[in-house]
PDB file of C-alpha atoms in Angstrom:
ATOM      1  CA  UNK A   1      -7.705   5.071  12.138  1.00  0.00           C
ATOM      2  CA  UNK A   2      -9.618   4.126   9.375  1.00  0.00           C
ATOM      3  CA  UNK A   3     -12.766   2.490  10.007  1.00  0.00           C
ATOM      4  CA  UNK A   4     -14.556   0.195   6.827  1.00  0.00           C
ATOM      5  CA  UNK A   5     -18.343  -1.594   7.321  1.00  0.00           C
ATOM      6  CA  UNK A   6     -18.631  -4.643   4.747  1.00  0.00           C
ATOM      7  CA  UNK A   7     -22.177  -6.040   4.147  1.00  0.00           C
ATOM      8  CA  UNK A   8     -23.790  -8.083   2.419  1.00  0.00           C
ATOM      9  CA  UNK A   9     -26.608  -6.871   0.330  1.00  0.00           C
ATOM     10  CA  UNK A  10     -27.891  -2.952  -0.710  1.00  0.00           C
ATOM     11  CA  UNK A  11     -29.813  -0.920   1.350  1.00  0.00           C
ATOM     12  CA  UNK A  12     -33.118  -0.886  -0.007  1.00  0.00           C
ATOM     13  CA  UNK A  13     -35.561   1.049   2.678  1.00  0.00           C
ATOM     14  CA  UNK A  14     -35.231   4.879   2.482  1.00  0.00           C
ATOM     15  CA  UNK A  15     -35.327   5.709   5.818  1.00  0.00           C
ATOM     16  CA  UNK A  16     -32.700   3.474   6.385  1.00  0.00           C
ATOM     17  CA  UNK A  17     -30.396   4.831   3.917  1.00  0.00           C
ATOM     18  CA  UNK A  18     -31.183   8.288   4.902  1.00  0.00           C
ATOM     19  CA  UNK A  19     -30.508   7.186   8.842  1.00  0.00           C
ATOM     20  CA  UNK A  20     -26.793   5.956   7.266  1.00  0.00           C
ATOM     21  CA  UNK A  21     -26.211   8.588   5.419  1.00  0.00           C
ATOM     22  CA  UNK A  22     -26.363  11.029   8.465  1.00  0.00           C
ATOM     23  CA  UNK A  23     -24.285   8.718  10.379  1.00  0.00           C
ATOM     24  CA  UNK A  24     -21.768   8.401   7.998  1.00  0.00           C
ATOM     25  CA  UNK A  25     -21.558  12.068   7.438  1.00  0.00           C
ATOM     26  CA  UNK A  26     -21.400  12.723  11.398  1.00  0.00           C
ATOM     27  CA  UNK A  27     -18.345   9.979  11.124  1.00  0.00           C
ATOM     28  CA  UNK A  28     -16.397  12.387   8.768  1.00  0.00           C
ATOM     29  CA  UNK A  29     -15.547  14.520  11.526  1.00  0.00           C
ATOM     30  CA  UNK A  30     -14.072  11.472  13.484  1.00  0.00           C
ATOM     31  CA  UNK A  31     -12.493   9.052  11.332  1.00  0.00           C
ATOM     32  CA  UNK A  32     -11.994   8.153   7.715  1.00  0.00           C
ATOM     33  CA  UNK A  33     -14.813   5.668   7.051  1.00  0.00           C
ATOM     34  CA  UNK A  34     -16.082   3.664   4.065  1.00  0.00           C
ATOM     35  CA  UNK A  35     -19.417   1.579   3.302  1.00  0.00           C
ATOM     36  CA  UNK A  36     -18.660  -1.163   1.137  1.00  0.00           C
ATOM     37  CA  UNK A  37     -21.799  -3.256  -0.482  1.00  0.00           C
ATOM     38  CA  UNK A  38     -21.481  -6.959  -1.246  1.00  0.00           C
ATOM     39  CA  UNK A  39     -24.529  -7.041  -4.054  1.00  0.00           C
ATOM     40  CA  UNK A  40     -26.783  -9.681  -3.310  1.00  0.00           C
ATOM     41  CA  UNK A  41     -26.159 -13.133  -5.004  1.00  0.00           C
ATOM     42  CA  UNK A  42     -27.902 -13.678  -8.624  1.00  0.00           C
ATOM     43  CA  UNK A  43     -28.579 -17.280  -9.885  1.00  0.00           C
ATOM     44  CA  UNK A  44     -28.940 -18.855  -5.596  1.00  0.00           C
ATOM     45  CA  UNK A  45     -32.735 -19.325  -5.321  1.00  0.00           C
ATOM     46  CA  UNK A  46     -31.600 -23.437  -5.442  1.00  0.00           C
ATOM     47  CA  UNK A  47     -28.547 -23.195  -3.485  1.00  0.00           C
ATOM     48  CA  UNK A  48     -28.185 -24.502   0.174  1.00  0.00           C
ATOM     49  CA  UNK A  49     -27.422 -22.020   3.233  1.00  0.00           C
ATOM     50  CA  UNK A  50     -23.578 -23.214   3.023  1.00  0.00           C
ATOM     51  CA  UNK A  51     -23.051 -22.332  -0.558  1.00  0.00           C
ATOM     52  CA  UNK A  52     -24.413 -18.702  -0.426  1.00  0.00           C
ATOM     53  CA  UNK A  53     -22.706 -18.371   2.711  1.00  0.00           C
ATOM     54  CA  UNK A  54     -19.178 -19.783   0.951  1.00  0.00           C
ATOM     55  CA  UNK A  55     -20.157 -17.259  -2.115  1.00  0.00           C
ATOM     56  CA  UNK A  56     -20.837 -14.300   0.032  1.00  0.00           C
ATOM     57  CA  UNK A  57     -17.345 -14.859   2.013  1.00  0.00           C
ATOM     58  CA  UNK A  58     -15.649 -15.243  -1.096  1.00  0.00           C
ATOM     59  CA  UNK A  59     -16.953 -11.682  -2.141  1.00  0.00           C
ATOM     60  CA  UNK A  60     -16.660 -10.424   1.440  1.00  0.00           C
ATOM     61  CA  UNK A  61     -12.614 -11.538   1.372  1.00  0.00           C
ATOM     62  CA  UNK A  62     -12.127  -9.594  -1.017  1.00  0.00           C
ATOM     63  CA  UNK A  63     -12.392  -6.278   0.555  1.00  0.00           C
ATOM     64  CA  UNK A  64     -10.331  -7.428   3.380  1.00  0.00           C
ATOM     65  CA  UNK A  65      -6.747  -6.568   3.508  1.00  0.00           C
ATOM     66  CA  UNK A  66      -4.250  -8.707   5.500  1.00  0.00           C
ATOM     67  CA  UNK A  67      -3.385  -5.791   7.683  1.00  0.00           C
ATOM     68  CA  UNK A  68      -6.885  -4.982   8.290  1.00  0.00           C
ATOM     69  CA  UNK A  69      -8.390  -6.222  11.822  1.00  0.00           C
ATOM     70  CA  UNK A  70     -11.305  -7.849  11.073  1.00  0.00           C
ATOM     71  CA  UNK A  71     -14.808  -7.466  13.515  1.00  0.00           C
ATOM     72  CA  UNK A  72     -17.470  -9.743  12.594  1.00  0.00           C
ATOM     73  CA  UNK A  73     -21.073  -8.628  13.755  1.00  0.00           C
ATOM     74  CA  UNK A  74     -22.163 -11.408  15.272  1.00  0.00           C
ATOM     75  CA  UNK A  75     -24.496 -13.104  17.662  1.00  0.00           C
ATOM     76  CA  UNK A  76     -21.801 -15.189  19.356  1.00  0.00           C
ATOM     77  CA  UNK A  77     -19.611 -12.228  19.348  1.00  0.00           C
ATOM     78  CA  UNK A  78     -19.073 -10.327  22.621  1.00  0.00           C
ATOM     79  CA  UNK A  79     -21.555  -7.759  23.724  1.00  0.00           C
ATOM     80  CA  UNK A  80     -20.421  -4.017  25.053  1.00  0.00           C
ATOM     81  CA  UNK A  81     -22.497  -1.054  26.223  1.00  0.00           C
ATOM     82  CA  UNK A  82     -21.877   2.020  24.309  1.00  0.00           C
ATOM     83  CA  UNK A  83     -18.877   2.889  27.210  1.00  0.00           C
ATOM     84  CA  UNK A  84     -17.584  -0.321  26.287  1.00  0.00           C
ATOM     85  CA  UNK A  85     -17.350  -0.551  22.892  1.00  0.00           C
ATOM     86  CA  UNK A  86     -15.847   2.921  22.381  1.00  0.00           C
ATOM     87  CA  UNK A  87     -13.188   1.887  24.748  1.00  0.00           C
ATOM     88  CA  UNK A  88     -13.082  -1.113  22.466  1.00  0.00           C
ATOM     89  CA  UNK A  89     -12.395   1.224  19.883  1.00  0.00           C
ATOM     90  CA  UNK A  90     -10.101   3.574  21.760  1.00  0.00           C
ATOM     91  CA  UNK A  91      -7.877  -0.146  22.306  1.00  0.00           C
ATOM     92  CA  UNK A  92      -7.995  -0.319  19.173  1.00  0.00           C
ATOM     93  CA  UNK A  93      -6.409   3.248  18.019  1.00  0.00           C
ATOM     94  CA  UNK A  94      -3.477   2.491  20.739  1.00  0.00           C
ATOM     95  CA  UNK A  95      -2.187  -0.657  19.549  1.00  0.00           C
ATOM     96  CA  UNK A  96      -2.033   0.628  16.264  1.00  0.00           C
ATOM     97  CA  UNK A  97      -4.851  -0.563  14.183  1.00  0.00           C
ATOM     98  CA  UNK A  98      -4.665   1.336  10.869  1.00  0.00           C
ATOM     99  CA  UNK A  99      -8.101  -0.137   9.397  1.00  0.00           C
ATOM    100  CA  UNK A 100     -10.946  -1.538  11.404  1.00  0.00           C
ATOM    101  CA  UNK A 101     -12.988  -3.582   9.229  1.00  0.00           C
ATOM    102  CA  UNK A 102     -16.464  -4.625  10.857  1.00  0.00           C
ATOM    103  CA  UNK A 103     -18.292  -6.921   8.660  1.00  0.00           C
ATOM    104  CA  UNK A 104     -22.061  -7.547   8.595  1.00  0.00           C
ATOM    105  CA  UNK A 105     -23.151 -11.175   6.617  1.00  0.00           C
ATOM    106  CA  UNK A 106     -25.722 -12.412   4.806  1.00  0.00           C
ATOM    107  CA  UNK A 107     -29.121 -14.062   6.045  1.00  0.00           C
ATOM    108  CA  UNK A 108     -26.982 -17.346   7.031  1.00  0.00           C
ATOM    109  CA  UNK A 109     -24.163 -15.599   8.539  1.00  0.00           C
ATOM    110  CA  UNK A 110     -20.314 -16.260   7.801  1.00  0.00           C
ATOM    111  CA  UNK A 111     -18.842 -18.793   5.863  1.00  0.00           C
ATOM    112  CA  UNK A 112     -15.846 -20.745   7.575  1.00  0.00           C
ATOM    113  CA  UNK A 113     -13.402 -18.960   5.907  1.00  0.00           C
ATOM    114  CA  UNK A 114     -14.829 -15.615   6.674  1.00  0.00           C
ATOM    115  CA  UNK A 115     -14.799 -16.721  10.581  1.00  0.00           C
ATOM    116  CA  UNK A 116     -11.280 -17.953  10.168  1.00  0.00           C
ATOM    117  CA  UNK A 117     -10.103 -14.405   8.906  1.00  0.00           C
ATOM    118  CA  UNK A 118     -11.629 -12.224  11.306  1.00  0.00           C
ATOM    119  CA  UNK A 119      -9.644 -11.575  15.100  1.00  0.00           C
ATOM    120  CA  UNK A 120     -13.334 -10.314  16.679  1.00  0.00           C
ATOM    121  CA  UNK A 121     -16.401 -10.842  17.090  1.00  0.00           C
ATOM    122  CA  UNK A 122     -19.234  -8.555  18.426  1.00  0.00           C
ATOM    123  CA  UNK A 123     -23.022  -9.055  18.988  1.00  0.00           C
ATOM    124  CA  UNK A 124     -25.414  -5.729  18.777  1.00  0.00           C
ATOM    125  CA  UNK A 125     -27.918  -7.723  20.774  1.00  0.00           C
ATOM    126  CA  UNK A 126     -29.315 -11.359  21.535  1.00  0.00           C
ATOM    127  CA  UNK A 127     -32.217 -10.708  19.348  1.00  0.00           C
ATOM    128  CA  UNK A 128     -31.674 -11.136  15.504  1.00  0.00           C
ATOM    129  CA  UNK A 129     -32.299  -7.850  12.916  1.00  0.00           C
ATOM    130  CA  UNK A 130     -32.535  -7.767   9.554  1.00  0.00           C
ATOM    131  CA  UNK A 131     -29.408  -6.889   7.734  1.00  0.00           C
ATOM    132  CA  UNK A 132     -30.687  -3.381   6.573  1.00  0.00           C
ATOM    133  CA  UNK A 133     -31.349  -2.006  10.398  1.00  0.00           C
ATOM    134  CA  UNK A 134     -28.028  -4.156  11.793  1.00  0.00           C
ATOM    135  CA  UNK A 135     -26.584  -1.592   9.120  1.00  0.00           C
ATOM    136  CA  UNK A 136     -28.394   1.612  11.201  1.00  0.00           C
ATOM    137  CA  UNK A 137     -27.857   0.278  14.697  1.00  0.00           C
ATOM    138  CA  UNK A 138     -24.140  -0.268  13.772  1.00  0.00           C
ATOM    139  CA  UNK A 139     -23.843   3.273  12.395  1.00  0.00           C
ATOM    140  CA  UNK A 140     -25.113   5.160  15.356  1.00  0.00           C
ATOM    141  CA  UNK A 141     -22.849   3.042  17.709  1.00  0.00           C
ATOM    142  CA  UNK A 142     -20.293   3.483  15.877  1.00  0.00           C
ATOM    143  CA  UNK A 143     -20.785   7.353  15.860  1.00  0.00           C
ATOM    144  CA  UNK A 144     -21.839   7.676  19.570  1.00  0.00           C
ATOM    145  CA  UNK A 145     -18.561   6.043  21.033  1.00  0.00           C
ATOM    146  CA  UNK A 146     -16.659   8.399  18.385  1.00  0.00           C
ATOM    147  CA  UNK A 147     -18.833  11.259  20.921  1.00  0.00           C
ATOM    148  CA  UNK A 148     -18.082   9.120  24.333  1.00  0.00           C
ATOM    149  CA  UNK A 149     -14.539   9.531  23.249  1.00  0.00           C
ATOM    150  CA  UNK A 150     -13.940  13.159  22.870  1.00  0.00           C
ATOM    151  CA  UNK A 151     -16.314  13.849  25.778  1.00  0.00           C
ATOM    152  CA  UNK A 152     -19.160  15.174  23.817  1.00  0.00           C
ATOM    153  CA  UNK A 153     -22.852  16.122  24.572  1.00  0.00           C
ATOM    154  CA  UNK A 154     -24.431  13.329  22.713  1.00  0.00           C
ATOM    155  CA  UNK A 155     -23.818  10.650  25.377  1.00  0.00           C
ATOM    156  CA  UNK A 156     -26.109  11.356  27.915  1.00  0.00           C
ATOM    157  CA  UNK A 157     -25.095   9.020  30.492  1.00  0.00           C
TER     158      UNK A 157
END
């Protein structure tokens, strides 16, 4: 399965971008994964929440193939421990998925059309993050039920 992340905005901290980096080199033994940036909108400083978020989904729709499943990260989305959301993934990989786009928005969240395309929705946590460590968080979730599903050591529980 292939597995794409779709945010909005670059990475700008280094430790972050380090922290990704590891993750998404850890991923290469599990899946085929790409990182795909949405740059940050130029010429919005006037612009109300619904028009950056309209923007932003146009850009974000772009990078998302009809065939693709689409998983919003998103505070009304459904929460899973780590067990959980690799069997979420492992559902996934049975019914066929061949990409598994997750999709991280902007500081107002998802346009309409954006919501309308994706078929889930998952929440990290009830408390809000910035973008940049939603990015992290993601990452090492991501590669932890990858571990949780081929019975590795890095699972402790």
């Amino acid at each position: 399965m292939n597995i794409k992340l779709i945010a909005v905005s670059k990475t700008d901290v280094p430790y972050i971008q380090a922290g990704l980096d590891e993750y998404i080199s850890r991923l290469g033994h599990y899946c085929d994964f790409e990182m795909v940036t949405i740059p940050a909108l130029k010429g919005m400083g006037k612009a109300s929440a619904d028009e950056v978020k309209e923007k932003e989904g146009e850009l974000i729709l772009k990078h998302i193939a009809k065939a693709d499943c689409t998983v919003l990260l998103d505070e009304h989305g459904r929460e899973y421990t780590s067990v959980g959301f690799s069997e979420y993934l492992q559902r996934q990989m049975n019914a066929g998925v061949r990409t598994l786009a997750f999709v991280i928005g902007g500081a107002y969240g998802f346009s309409p059309a954006v919501y309308a395309a994706a078929q889930h929705k998952i929440a990290l946590s009830q408390m809000t993050f910035n973008h940049q460590m939603v990015r992290l968080f993601f990452m090492e979730q991501l590669y932890r039920a990858h571990t949780i599903l081929r019975h590795e050591k890095y699972h402790n529980a």
